[in-house]
Amino acid sequence: MTLNGLAVGCIYGLVALGFVLIYKATELVNFAQGDLLMLGAFVAYMAVVWWGLDYWVGFAIAVVVIAVFGALLDATVLRRVIGQPQFAVVMLTIGLGAMFRTFASVTWGSEIYTLPTPFSGVWTVGGVTLSHQYLSIVAGTLVLCGALYGFFTHTRIGVAMQATSQNQLAAYYMGIPVKLIFSLIWAISAGVATVAGILLAPVTLIDINMGLAVALKAFAAAVLGGFGSIPGALVGGIIIGLIELYAGATLPEGFKDTAPYIVLLLMLAVRPQGLFGTLGRKKV
Amino acid sequence: MRFVFKTSYAQDIQLFRDRMDAFWYVLLAAAVALLPVVMSEYYVGETTWVFIYAICGVSLMVLVGYTGLISLGHAAFLGIGAYAHAFFIKHGVPWVAAVALAVVITTACGIIVGLPALRMSGIYLAIATLAFATIIQEVFSRWESVTHGFAGMPVEKPVIFGVSFAHDTAFYYLCLFFLVVSLWLTRNLLRAPTGRAWVAIRDSEIAAQSMGVNIAIYKSMAFAYSAALMGLAGALFAHKIAYLAPDIFTILLSIQLLLLVIVGGLGSLHGAVFGAIFVALLPPVIAILRDSIPATLSSVAGATGLSLFGAIGEGVGAFLRKPGVEAGIFGLILVLVILLEPLGMYGRWMKIRVYFSTFPMYKRATFKRQKTYMRSERLR
Amino acid sequence: MSFFKVDQLSINFGGIKAVDGVSFDVDKGSVFTIIGPNGAGKTTIFNLVSRIYEPSGGRLVFEGNDITHVPPHRVAKLGIARTFQNIELFEHASLLQNLLLARHAHKQSSFFSELLFLPSVRRMEVEHREAVEKVIDFLDLQQYRESLIVNLPYGVRKVTELARALCTNPKLLLLDEPSSGLNVEETEDMAFWIQDIKNLLGITVLMVEHDMKLVSAVSDRVLALNYGRPLAQGSPQEVQSHPEVVRAYLGG
């Protein structure tokens, strides 16, 4: 059972990772992250079921399509609000999210879809059954995180991204194409959301509101880990996933969905900088 | 161009700028008071929504527009006010006392939610209020002895000191009265030290602190006052909607309220009213367009013999009839306003006024935004 | 008993001693200036005095009262006001509103009397306005009264900072680099104003400044800092010619 919590937690962690990547680089908080996840799952569904493509091909197509979409979104809309008050940006992404949901409901309707996956069996290890579906989520998260870690530490572009998120002006002076980097970060973040969406699809099924619920929990995860910390986002996600699972199993009905938020509020009251974050103070 | 000659310091703190201003507001008040005489009952009902939303708008404007605190959970306060009010009148508490109790309860909740706000700002506060709203919504659906959960809770018609306000027109005046009172009280606060302290916190916490503003107290006050107004709005909302259910007070409603203050124009009370007109009247307008666009275009097609118009009309009508389209239109408007007119409708209104008062000398550059460079908000 | 006394003040930021055992006395009615290279800890001392930072050691004594641990918003009420190096005005409010906010420490009205805007609130507002108008006259800001701060040029904003601090009716005024970003003419104006503040208003000034011409023109005493430690203290001439100070500025 812990595996289920772990798997759902991984999804929250991945979505939170998307928030954090964008926040670190551009200081925008993307409230439409969950809706990107939903769009990604729908594209994968279209590719696999409607066009009859192989699961992995559909997977790849969805990731690429949404990643390109994310980059375009940055280049056309979001770049214009960098430097404006955070509140405006939050509302902008909320507005975008609402548009995505409407787009999805007009295009695909409000039915619930099932994405067929190659992971259906179970393993039984020492009397414990491990379903392949949940294992695939955990494994997918691990692979993705490993790849991202390698990318950020070992490639030129990855290092340039890190530099940009530390100090944009300095990065710009060093010849890093900051605008392109921003678009790339949006692409990666949207791609990560898509992966999360496809991995999640067999668990929650695909509908237009699937992103909303996940995004809210992922926010809790990101804050729990300290907004701006990448390992924090993953750890936060797993903690939220486990809390949710155990609260649902042991506490009265109604706590499954609220326990993560109660923990979040307590966390904010006691340690607002999160588990791994640092709290800065404005210099005067 | 009209000049206002100032001859005393007291003039700057008047309710109205000058006699001319006062005259216009009196005229507006008279027009609004006479509206039910000329309007059909349906429109009286829709205009009542404008008043209720405007009270919500004033509430959120104080918090977001003047104090600079984000709340993504204001629908929760509205819900607490609505349920508390409905609960008390169901148990025989007189109407005025029930409203007062609802306001007191929401104020208390506002202070409790405001407590974490003392230590955080920006995005953290947004998420904390979001979490709060989610928890409250769960409480609404689970605390069945009070809220009746998803079965819903009917709300009795208002009877104040034996006078029934059950009729739409009577309720219209009741809501108008409370809107005017809220606007007046808020305006009073905003022209007094408290309002200045709020604006100071919004623009620079550190400077406000150094000038003697107790940040913790004033932030809690902003939260409490905002919640109190929301409680009042909730009581009226309960009567208007007549049947309370937990899925009314969702995050989407909170977002709609934020849309209201942004579209109206952050940092102005006029904006709260403009935004309310917009948010309350957009759904009926969409409903009208949904039926009138296909009809008009098909008659055009009939007259001109071009079937293309008919097809377009059918397409638009079908699109507008799809579920969830309204939310998308709200989203689109939100995006456009933030990108193109960050000051909202009030900002546009000011520009139009300046255009006419300086005609023909208007220059666009008056309102040209200065280039803003990225300013980190991480360290606020 | 001295007017304002800083005694062995220290603060650490993650192991770095930003201010390390600094002591000085400011006499009533004088202008005391702190100089030093960038990063010497000058502004940190200001932030400690206005209680934005919590000192890790030492004491602050103002008019015989220990103020080392009063909360930051109480400082203004005690009679200490400050300006900010990088301008911390309330940008989306008018200049008048900015100055009126500075009267906050003298606010007497309660929340509910303001809610109804009772006559007592109206009377207090007019009184605040009169106090603010005196400062506006003193610093020649009449023409900018109604402008929003975002629309004002840098030099005027700098003066507005000074005006806002004066509106709190301070006994001790902290000026953080009053001349930074000003041109020669504006700096001369600033020097006159500082002298007027001292001579006409009788306000004691504690200042951080880089412009040595301004420093020698207005200061009674100067303290030189480097790496958070005091180098020399005395009259402007003494400090300027002190060998340690020369070394700190020129390197070597």
mmCIF file with all atom_site columns, N, CA and C in Angstrom, chain B residues 6 9 12-13 185 188-189 191-194 196-197 200 202-204 206-214 218 221 225 370, chain C residues 52 72-73 76 82 84 88 90-92 96-97 100-101 104-105 107 111 114-117 122 125 129-130 133 146 150 164 168:
data_model
loop_
_atom_site.group_PDB
_atom_site.id
_atom_site.type_symbol
_atom_site.label_atom_id
_atom_site.label_alt_id
_atom_site.label_comp_id
_atom_site.label_asym_id
_atom_site.label_entity_id
_atom_site.label_seq_id
_atom_site.pdbx_PDB_ins_code
_atom_site.Cartn_x
_atom_site.Cartn_y
_atom_site.Cartn_z
_atom_site.occupancy
_atom_site.B_iso_or_equiv
_atom_site.pdbx_formal_charge
_atom_site.auth_seq_id
_atom_site.auth_comp_id
_atom_site.auth_asym_id
_atom_site.auth_atom_id
_atom_site.pdbx_PDB_model_num
ATOM 1   N N  . LYS B 1 6   ? -8.434  74.664 -4.221  1.00 0.00 ? 6   LYS B N  1
ATOM 2   C CA . LYS B 1 6   ? -8.480  74.191 -2.843  1.00 0.00 ? 6   LYS B CA 1
ATOM 3   C C  . LYS B 1 6   ? -8.185  75.348 -1.911  1.00 0.00 ? 6   LYS B C  1
ATOM 4   N N  . TYR B 1 9   ? -7.409  72.662 4.096   1.00 0.00 ? 9   TYR B N  1
ATOM 5   C CA . TYR B 1 9   ? -6.895  71.303 4.158   1.00 0.00 ? 9   TYR B CA 1
ATOM 6   C C  . TYR B 1 9   ? -8.026  70.299 4.256   1.00 0.00 ? 9   TYR B C  1
ATOM 7   N N  . ASP B 1 12  ? -9.365  68.273 1.188   1.00 0.00 ? 12  ASP B N  1
ATOM 8   C CA . ASP B 1 12  ? -8.744  67.076 0.630   1.00 0.00 ? 12  ASP B CA 1
ATOM 9   C C  . ASP B 1 12  ? -9.263  65.796 1.255   1.00 0.00 ? 12  ASP B C  1
ATOM 10  N N  . ILE B 1 13  ? -9.944  65.910 2.380   1.00 0.00 ? 13  ILE B N  1
ATOM 11  C CA . ILE B 1 13  ? -10.427 64.677 3.006   1.00 0.00 ? 13  ILE B CA 1
ATOM 12  C C  . ILE B 1 13  ? -11.948 64.603 2.947   1.00 0.00 ? 13  ILE B C  1
ATOM 13  N N  . LEU B 1 185 ? -18.145 53.117 4.474   1.00 0.00 ? 185 LEU B N  1
ATOM 14  C CA . LEU B 1 185 ? -17.234 52.746 5.557   1.00 0.00 ? 185 LEU B CA 1
ATOM 15  C C  . LEU B 1 185 ? -15.819 52.544 5.020   1.00 0.00 ? 185 LEU B C  1
ATOM 16  N N  . ASN B 1 188 ? -14.146 55.730 4.204   1.00 0.00 ? 188 ASN B N  1
ATOM 17  C CA . ASN B 1 188 ? -13.710 56.395 5.432   1.00 0.00 ? 188 ASN B CA 1
ATOM 18  C C  . ASN B 1 188 ? -12.372 55.852 5.903   1.00 0.00 ? 188 ASN B C  1
ATOM 19  N N  . LEU B 1 189 ? -12.256 54.532 5.903   1.00 0.00 ? 189 LEU B N  1
ATOM 20  C CA . LEU B 1 189 ? -11.001 53.939 6.356   1.00 0.00 ? 189 LEU B CA 1
ATOM 21  C C  . LEU B 1 189 ? -9.855  54.346 5.449   1.00 0.00 ? 189 LEU B C  1
ATOM 22  N N  . ARG B 1 191 ? -9.398  57.011 3.716   1.00 0.00 ? 191 ARG B N  1
ATOM 23  C CA . ARG B 1 191 ? -8.891  58.388 3.813   1.00 0.00 ? 191 ARG B CA 1
ATOM 24  C C  . ARG B 1 191 ? -8.384  58.681 5.212   1.00 0.00 ? 191 ARG B C  1
ATOM 25  N N  . ALA B 1 192 ? -8.326  57.672 6.071   1.00 0.00 ? 192 ALA B N  1
ATOM 26  C CA . ALA B 1 192 ? -7.832  57.852 7.432   1.00 0.00 ? 192 ALA B CA 1
ATOM 27  C C  . ALA B 1 192 ? -6.494  57.122 7.578   1.00 0.00 ? 192 ALA B C  1
ATOM 28  N N  . PRO B 1 193 ? -5.823  57.253 8.710   1.00 0.00 ? 193 PRO B N  1
ATOM 29  C CA . PRO B 1 193 ? -4.511  56.617 8.877   1.00 0.00 ? 193 PRO B CA 1
ATOM 30  C C  . PRO B 1 193 ? -4.496  55.127 8.558   1.00 0.00 ? 193 PRO B C  1
ATOM 31  N N  . THR B 1 194 ? -5.579  54.410 8.864   1.00 0.00 ? 194 THR B N  1
ATOM 32  C CA . THR B 1 194 ? -5.571  52.966 8.611   1.00 0.00 ? 194 THR B CA 1
ATOM 33  C C  . THR B 1 194 ? -5.366  52.660 7.123   1.00 0.00 ? 194 THR B C  1
ATOM 34  N N  . ARG B 1 196 ? -4.011  54.530 4.873   1.00 0.00 ? 196 ARG B N  1
ATOM 35  C CA . ARG B 1 196 ? -2.646  54.876 4.457   1.00 0.00 ? 196 ARG B CA 1
ATOM 36  C C  . ARG B 1 196 ? -1.672  53.801 4.881   1.00 0.00 ? 196 ARG B C  1
ATOM 37  N N  . ALA B 1 197 ? -1.890  53.262 6.080   1.00 0.00 ? 197 ALA B N  1
ATOM 38  C CA . ALA B 1 197 ? -0.982  52.211 6.557   1.00 0.00 ? 197 ALA B CA 1
ATOM 39  C C  . ALA B 1 197 ? -1.076  50.996 5.644   1.00 0.00 ? 197 ALA B C  1
ATOM 40  N N  . ALA B 1 200 ? 0.791   51.653 2.539   1.00 0.00 ? 200 ALA B N  1
ATOM 41  C CA . ALA B 1 200 ? 2.222   51.646 2.837   1.00 0.00 ? 200 ALA B CA 1
ATOM 42  C C  . ALA B 1 200 ? 2.747   50.221 2.893   1.00 0.00 ? 200 ALA B C  1
ATOM 43  N N  . ARG B 1 202 ? 1.535   47.721 1.328   1.00 0.00 ? 202 ARG B N  1
ATOM 44  C CA . ARG B 1 202 ? 1.539   47.216 -0.041  1.00 0.00 ? 202 ARG B CA 1
ATOM 45  C C  . ARG B 1 202 ? 2.813   47.642 -0.775  1.00 0.00 ? 202 ARG B C  1
ATOM 46  N N  . ASP B 1 203 ? 3.198   48.898 -0.602  1.00 0.00 ? 203 ASP B N  1
ATOM 47  C CA . ASP B 1 203 ? 4.296   49.410 -1.427  1.00 0.00 ? 203 ASP B CA 1
ATOM 48  C C  . ASP B 1 203 ? 5.675   49.157 -0.834  1.00 0.00 ? 203 ASP B C  1
ATOM 49  N N  . SER B 1 204 ? 5.821   49.206 0.456   1.00 0.00 ? 204 SER B N  1
ATOM 50  C CA . SER B 1 204 ? 7.114   48.879 1.056   1.00 0.00 ? 204 SER B CA 1
ATOM 51  C C  . SER B 1 204 ? 6.933   48.570 2.529   1.00 0.00 ? 204 SER B C  1
ATOM 52  N N  . ILE B 1 206 ? 9.082   47.491 4.663   1.00 0.00 ? 206 ILE B N  1
ATOM 53  C CA . ILE B 1 206 ? 10.156  47.923 5.551   1.00 0.00 ? 206 ILE B CA 1
ATOM 54  C C  . ILE B 1 206 ? 10.022  49.398 5.882   1.00 0.00 ? 206 ILE B C  1
ATOM 55  N N  . ALA B 1 207 ? 9.704   50.206 4.863   1.00 0.00 ? 207 ALA B N  1
ATOM 56  C CA . ALA B 1 207 ? 9.545   51.635 5.125   1.00 0.00 ? 207 ALA B CA 1
ATOM 57  C C  . ALA B 1 207 ? 8.349   51.862 6.034   1.00 0.00 ? 207 ALA B C  1
ATOM 58  N N  . ALA B 1 208 ? 7.267   51.133 5.804   1.00 0.00 ? 208 ALA B N  1
ATOM 59  C CA . ALA B 1 208 ? 6.085   51.303 6.644   1.00 0.00 ? 208 ALA B CA 1
ATOM 60  C C  . ALA B 1 208 ? 6.437   51.037 8.098   1.00 0.00 ? 208 ALA B C  1
ATOM 61  N N  . GLN B 1 209 ? 7.206   49.971 8.296   1.00 0.00 ? 209 GLN B N  1
ATOM 62  C CA . GLN B 1 209 ? 7.615   49.603 9.641   1.00 0.00 ? 209 GLN B CA 1
ATOM 63  C C  . GLN B 1 209 ? 8.448   50.722 10.288  1.00 0.00 ? 209 GLN B C  1
ATOM 64  N N  . SER B 1 210 ? 9.370   51.265 9.500   1.00 0.00 ? 210 SER B N  1
ATOM 65  C CA . SER B 1 210 ? 10.232  52.310 10.049  1.00 0.00 ? 210 SER B CA 1
ATOM 66  C C  . SER B 1 210 ? 9.464   53.585 10.343  1.00 0.00 ? 210 SER B C  1
ATOM 67  N N  . MET B 1 211 ? 8.296   53.754 9.701   1.00 0.00 ? 211 MET B N  1
ATOM 68  C CA . MET B 1 211 ? 7.497   54.942 9.975   1.00 0.00 ? 211 MET B CA 1
ATOM 69  C C  . MET B 1 211 ? 6.510   54.678 11.106  1.00 0.00 ? 211 MET B C  1
ATOM 70  N N  . GLY B 1 212 ? 6.622   53.526 11.743  1.00 0.00 ? 212 GLY B N  1
ATOM 71  C CA . GLY B 1 212 ? 5.806   53.285 12.917  1.00 0.00 ? 212 GLY B CA 1
ATOM 72  C C  . GLY B 1 212 ? 4.575   52.445 12.694  1.00 0.00 ? 212 GLY B C  1
ATOM 73  N N  . VAL B 1 213 ? 4.441   51.822 11.525  1.00 0.00 ? 213 VAL B N  1
ATOM 74  C CA . VAL B 1 213 ? 3.274   50.977 11.292  1.00 0.00 ? 213 VAL B CA 1
ATOM 75  C C  . VAL B 1 213 ? 3.559   49.581 11.836  1.00 0.00 ? 213 VAL B C  1
ATOM 76  N N  . ASN B 1 214 ? 2.687   49.097 12.705  1.00 0.00 ? 214 ASN B N  1
ATOM 77  C CA . ASN B 1 214 ? 2.819   47.732 13.194  1.00 0.00 ? 214 ASN B CA 1
ATOM 78  C C  . ASN B 1 214 ? 2.262   46.797 12.123  1.00 0.00 ? 214 ASN B C  1
ATOM 79  N N  . TYR B 1 218 ? -1.758  45.625 11.276  1.00 0.00 ? 218 TYR B N  1
ATOM 80  C CA . TYR B 1 218 ? -2.491  46.170 10.129  1.00 0.00 ? 218 TYR B CA 1
ATOM 81  C C  . TYR B 1 218 ? -2.810  45.102 9.094   1.00 0.00 ? 218 TYR B C  1
ATOM 82  N N  . MET B 1 221 ? -5.728  43.375 10.481  1.00 0.00 ? 221 MET B N  1
ATOM 83  C CA . MET B 1 221 ? -6.899  44.220 10.357  1.00 0.00 ? 221 MET B CA 1
ATOM 84  C C  . MET B 1 221 ? -7.454  44.163 8.934   1.00 0.00 ? 221 MET B C  1
ATOM 85  N N  . TYR B 1 225 ? -11.149 42.927 8.273   1.00 0.00 ? 225 TYR B N  1
ATOM 86  C CA . TYR B 1 225 ? -12.143 43.815 7.667   1.00 0.00 ? 225 TYR B CA 1
ATOM 87  C C  . TYR B 1 225 ? -12.663 43.221 6.354   1.00 0.00 ? 225 TYR B C  1
ATOM 88  N N  . GLN B 1 370 ? 6.091   53.221 -17.650 1.00 0.00 ? 370 GLN B N  1
ATOM 89  C CA . GLN B 1 370 ? 7.543   53.259 -17.667 1.00 0.00 ? 370 GLN B CA 1
ATOM 90  C C  . GLN B 1 370 ? 8.047   51.837 -17.809 1.00 0.00 ? 370 GLN B C  1
ATOM 91  N N  . ILE C 2 52  ? 15.710  46.603 12.261  1.00 0.00 ? 52  ILE C N  1
ATOM 92  C CA . ILE C 2 52  ? 15.335  45.633 11.243  1.00 0.00 ? 52  ILE C CA 1
ATOM 93  C C  . ILE C 2 52  ? 16.140  44.347 11.458  1.00 0.00 ? 52  ILE C C  1
ATOM 94  N N  . PRO C 2 72  ? 10.565  46.995 15.757  1.00 0.00 ? 72  PRO C N  1
ATOM 95  C CA . PRO C 2 72  ? 10.899  48.040 14.784  1.00 0.00 ? 72  PRO C CA 1
ATOM 96  C C  . PRO C 2 72  ? 9.868   49.156 14.670  1.00 0.00 ? 72  PRO C C  1
ATOM 97  N N  . HIS C 2 73  ? 8.569   48.826 14.812  1.00 0.00 ? 73  HIS C N  1
ATOM 98  C CA . HIS C 2 73  ? 7.599   49.896 14.613  1.00 0.00 ? 73  HIS C CA 1
ATOM 99  C C  . HIS C 2 73  ? 7.526   50.849 15.798  1.00 0.00 ? 73  HIS C C  1
ATOM 100 N N  . ALA C 2 76  ? 10.005  54.571 15.603  1.00 0.00 ? 76  ALA C N  1
ATOM 101 C CA . ALA C 2 76  ? 9.559   55.872 15.129  1.00 0.00 ? 76  ALA C CA 1
ATOM 102 C C  . ALA C 2 76  ? 8.900   56.655 16.257  1.00 0.00 ? 76  ALA C C  1
ATOM 103 N N  . ARG C 2 82  ? 14.280  57.392 9.753   1.00 0.00 ? 82  ARG C N  1
ATOM 104 C CA . ARG C 2 82  ? 15.392  57.106 8.852   1.00 0.00 ? 82  ARG C CA 1
ATOM 105 C C  . ARG C 2 82  ? 14.989  57.291 7.399   1.00 0.00 ? 82  ARG C C  1
ATOM 106 N N  . PHE C 2 84  ? 16.195  55.744 3.364   1.00 0.00 ? 84  PHE C N  1
ATOM 107 C CA . PHE C 2 84  ? 16.772  54.518 2.815   1.00 0.00 ? 84  PHE C CA 1
ATOM 108 C C  . PHE C 2 84  ? 17.680  54.869 1.637   1.00 0.00 ? 84  PHE C C  1
ATOM 109 N N  . GLU C 2 88  ? 12.840  53.845 -0.472  1.00 0.00 ? 88  GLU C N  1
ATOM 110 C CA . GLU C 2 88  ? 11.733  52.928 -0.166  1.00 0.00 ? 88  GLU C CA 1
ATOM 111 C C  . GLU C 2 88  ? 10.478  53.759 0.032   1.00 0.00 ? 88  GLU C C  1
ATOM 112 N N  . PHE C 2 90  ? 6.460   54.873 -0.952  1.00 0.00 ? 90  PHE C N  1
ATOM 113 C CA . PHE C 2 90  ? 5.249   54.147 -1.329  1.00 0.00 ? 90  PHE C CA 1
ATOM 114 C C  . PHE C 2 90  ? 4.882   54.608 -2.728  1.00 0.00 ? 90  PHE C C  1
ATOM 115 N N  . GLU C 2 91  ? 5.326   53.833 -3.711  1.00 0.00 ? 91  GLU C N  1
ATOM 116 C CA . GLU C 2 91  ? 5.404   54.327 -5.082  1.00 0.00 ? 91  GLU C CA 1
ATOM 117 C C  . GLU C 2 91  ? 4.069   54.664 -5.711  1.00 0.00 ? 91  GLU C C  1
ATOM 118 N N  . HIS C 2 92  ? 3.032   53.907 -5.350  1.00 0.00 ? 92  HIS C N  1
ATOM 119 C CA . HIS C 2 92  ? 1.752   54.126 -6.019  1.00 0.00 ? 92  HIS C CA 1
ATOM 120 C C  . HIS C 2 92  ? 0.832   55.012 -5.190  1.00 0.00 ? 92  HIS C C  1
ATOM 121 N N  . LEU C 2 96  ? 1.985   63.534 -1.038  1.00 0.00 ? 96  LEU C N  1
ATOM 122 C CA . LEU C 2 96  ? 1.271   63.939 0.170   1.00 0.00 ? 96  LEU C CA 1
ATOM 123 C C  . LEU C 2 96  ? 0.919   62.728 1.033   1.00 0.00 ? 96  LEU C C  1
ATOM 124 N N  . GLN C 2 97  ? 0.425   61.665 0.383   1.00 0.00 ? 97  GLN C N  1
ATOM 125 C CA . GLN C 2 97  ? 0.063   60.453 1.128   1.00 0.00 ? 97  GLN C CA 1
ATOM 126 C C  . GLN C 2 97  ? 1.297   59.858 1.804   1.00 0.00 ? 97  GLN C C  1
ATOM 127 N N  . LEU C 2 100 ? 2.002   61.955 4.810   1.00 0.00 ? 100 LEU C N  1
ATOM 128 C CA . LEU C 2 100 ? 0.978   61.780 5.850   1.00 0.00 ? 100 LEU C CA 1
ATOM 129 C C  . LEU C 2 100 ? 1.170   60.457 6.581   1.00 0.00 ? 100 LEU C C  1
ATOM 130 N N  . LEU C 2 101 ? 1.626   59.438 5.839   1.00 0.00 ? 101 LEU C N  1
ATOM 131 C CA . LEU C 2 101 ? 1.854   58.146 6.488   1.00 0.00 ? 101 LEU C CA 1
ATOM 132 C C  . LEU C 2 101 ? 2.896   58.284 7.589   1.00 0.00 ? 101 LEU C C  1
ATOM 133 N N  . HIS C 2 104 ? 2.079   58.518 11.141  1.00 0.00 ? 104 HIS C N  1
ATOM 134 C CA . HIS C 2 104 ? 1.423   57.356 11.744  1.00 0.00 ? 104 HIS C CA 1
ATOM 135 C C  . HIS C 2 104 ? 1.781   57.193 13.219  1.00 0.00 ? 104 HIS C C  1
ATOM 136 N N  . ALA C 2 105 ? 3.042   57.495 13.555  1.00 0.00 ? 105 ALA C N  1
ATOM 137 C CA . ALA C 2 105 ? 3.461   57.311 14.937  1.00 0.00 ? 105 ALA C CA 1
ATOM 138 C C  . ALA C 2 105 ? 2.667   58.221 15.877  1.00 0.00 ? 105 ALA C C  1
ATOM 139 N N  . LYS C 2 107 ? -0.564  58.857 15.464  1.00 0.00 ? 107 LYS C N  1
ATOM 140 C CA . LYS C 2 107 ? -1.985  58.562 15.275  1.00 0.00 ? 107 LYS C CA 1
ATOM 141 C C  . LYS C 2 107 ? -2.653  58.310 16.627  1.00 0.00 ? 107 LYS C C  1
ATOM 142 N N  . PHE C 2 111 ? -9.806  52.372 15.352  1.00 0.00 ? 111 PHE C N  1
ATOM 143 C CA . PHE C 2 111 ? -10.325 51.813 14.106  1.00 0.00 ? 111 PHE C CA 1
ATOM 144 C C  . PHE C 2 111 ? -11.786 52.219 13.885  1.00 0.00 ? 111 PHE C C  1
ATOM 145 N N  . GLU C 2 114 ? -12.402 55.762 12.900  1.00 0.00 ? 114 GLU C N  1
ATOM 146 C CA . GLU C 2 114 ? -12.031 55.998 11.499  1.00 0.00 ? 114 GLU C CA 1
ATOM 147 C C  . GLU C 2 114 ? -13.069 55.427 10.558  1.00 0.00 ? 114 GLU C C  1
ATOM 148 N N  . LEU C 2 115 ? -13.650 54.301 10.963  1.00 0.00 ? 115 LEU C N  1
ATOM 149 C CA . LEU C 2 115 ? -14.654 53.659 10.134  1.00 0.00 ? 115 LEU C CA 1
ATOM 150 C C  . LEU C 2 115 ? -15.814 54.622 9.880   1.00 0.00 ? 115 LEU C C  1
ATOM 151 N N  . LEU C 2 116 ? -16.163 55.382 10.903  1.00 0.00 ? 116 LEU C N  1
ATOM 152 C CA . LEU C 2 116 ? -17.277 56.332 10.761  1.00 0.00 ? 116 LEU C CA 1
ATOM 153 C C  . LEU C 2 116 ? -16.784 57.734 10.424  1.00 0.00 ? 116 LEU C C  1
ATOM 154 N N  . PHE C 2 117 ? -15.498 57.908 10.374  1.00 0.00 ? 117 PHE C N  1
ATOM 155 C CA . PHE C 2 117 ? -14.874 59.220 10.122  1.00 0.00 ? 117 PHE C CA 1
ATOM 156 C C  . PHE C 2 117 ? -15.470 60.282 11.033  1.00 0.00 ? 117 PHE C C  1
ATOM 157 N N  . ARG C 2 122 ? -11.436 63.715 11.708  1.00 0.00 ? 122 ARG C N  1
ATOM 158 C CA . ARG C 2 122 ? -11.297 64.828 10.763  1.00 0.00 ? 122 ARG C CA 1
ATOM 159 C C  . ARG C 2 122 ? -10.343 65.880 11.328  1.00 0.00 ? 122 ARG C C  1
ATOM 160 N N  . GLU C 2 125 ? -6.802  64.641 11.201  1.00 0.00 ? 125 GLU C N  1
ATOM 161 C CA . GLU C 2 125 ? -6.293  64.632 9.827   1.00 0.00 ? 125 GLU C CA 1
ATOM 162 C C  . GLU C 2 125 ? -5.816  66.026 9.436   1.00 0.00 ? 125 GLU C C  1
ATOM 163 N N  . ARG C 2 129 ? -2.083  67.188 8.477   1.00 0.00 ? 129 ARG C N  1
ATOM 164 C CA . ARG C 2 129 ? -1.839  67.885 7.230   1.00 0.00 ? 129 ARG C CA 1
ATOM 165 C C  . ARG C 2 129 ? -1.029  69.154 7.473   1.00 0.00 ? 129 ARG C C  1
ATOM 166 N N  . GLU C 2 130 ? -1.363  69.863 8.561   1.00 0.00 ? 130 GLU C N  1
ATOM 167 C CA . GLU C 2 130 ? -0.621  71.099 8.848   1.00 0.00 ? 130 GLU C CA 1
ATOM 168 C C  . GLU C 2 130 ? 0.840   70.788 9.128   1.00 0.00 ? 130 GLU C C  1
ATOM 169 N N  . GLU C 2 133 ? 2.492   70.019 5.870   1.00 0.00 ? 133 GLU C N  1
ATOM 170 C CA . GLU C 2 133 ? 2.683   71.204 5.028   1.00 0.00 ? 133 GLU C CA 1
ATOM 171 C C  . GLU C 2 133 ? 3.902   72.007 5.466   1.00 0.00 ? 133 GLU C C  1
ATOM 172 N N  . GLU C 2 146 ? 0.736   66.568 -5.229  1.00 0.00 ? 146 GLU C N  1
ATOM 173 C CA . GLU C 2 146 ? -0.276  65.603 -5.675  1.00 0.00 ? 146 GLU C CA 1
ATOM 174 C C  . GLU C 2 146 ? 0.282   64.519 -6.612  1.00 0.00 ? 146 GLU C C  1
ATOM 175 N N  . VAL C 2 150 ? 5.835   57.357 -8.479  1.00 0.00 ? 150 VAL C N  1
ATOM 176 C CA . VAL C 2 150 ? 6.402   56.718 -9.684  1.00 0.00 ? 150 VAL C CA 1
ATOM 177 C C  . VAL C 2 150 ? 6.673   57.726 -10.786 1.00 0.00 ? 150 VAL C C  1
ATOM 178 N N  . ARG C 2 164 ? 9.769   62.705 4.314   1.00 0.00 ? 164 ARG C N  1
ATOM 179 C CA . ARG C 2 164 ? 8.962   61.725 5.034   1.00 0.00 ? 164 ARG C CA 1
ATOM 180 C C  . ARG C 2 164 ? 9.538   61.462 6.417   1.00 0.00 ? 164 ARG C C  1
ATOM 181 N N  . THR C 2 168 ? 7.894   62.627 10.768  1.00 0.00 ? 168 THR C N  1
ATOM 182 C CA . THR C 2 168 ? 7.633   61.872 11.988  1.00 0.00 ? 168 THR C CA 1
ATOM 183 C C  . THR C 2 168 ? 8.011   62.687 13.222  1.00 0.00 ? 168 THR C C  1
#
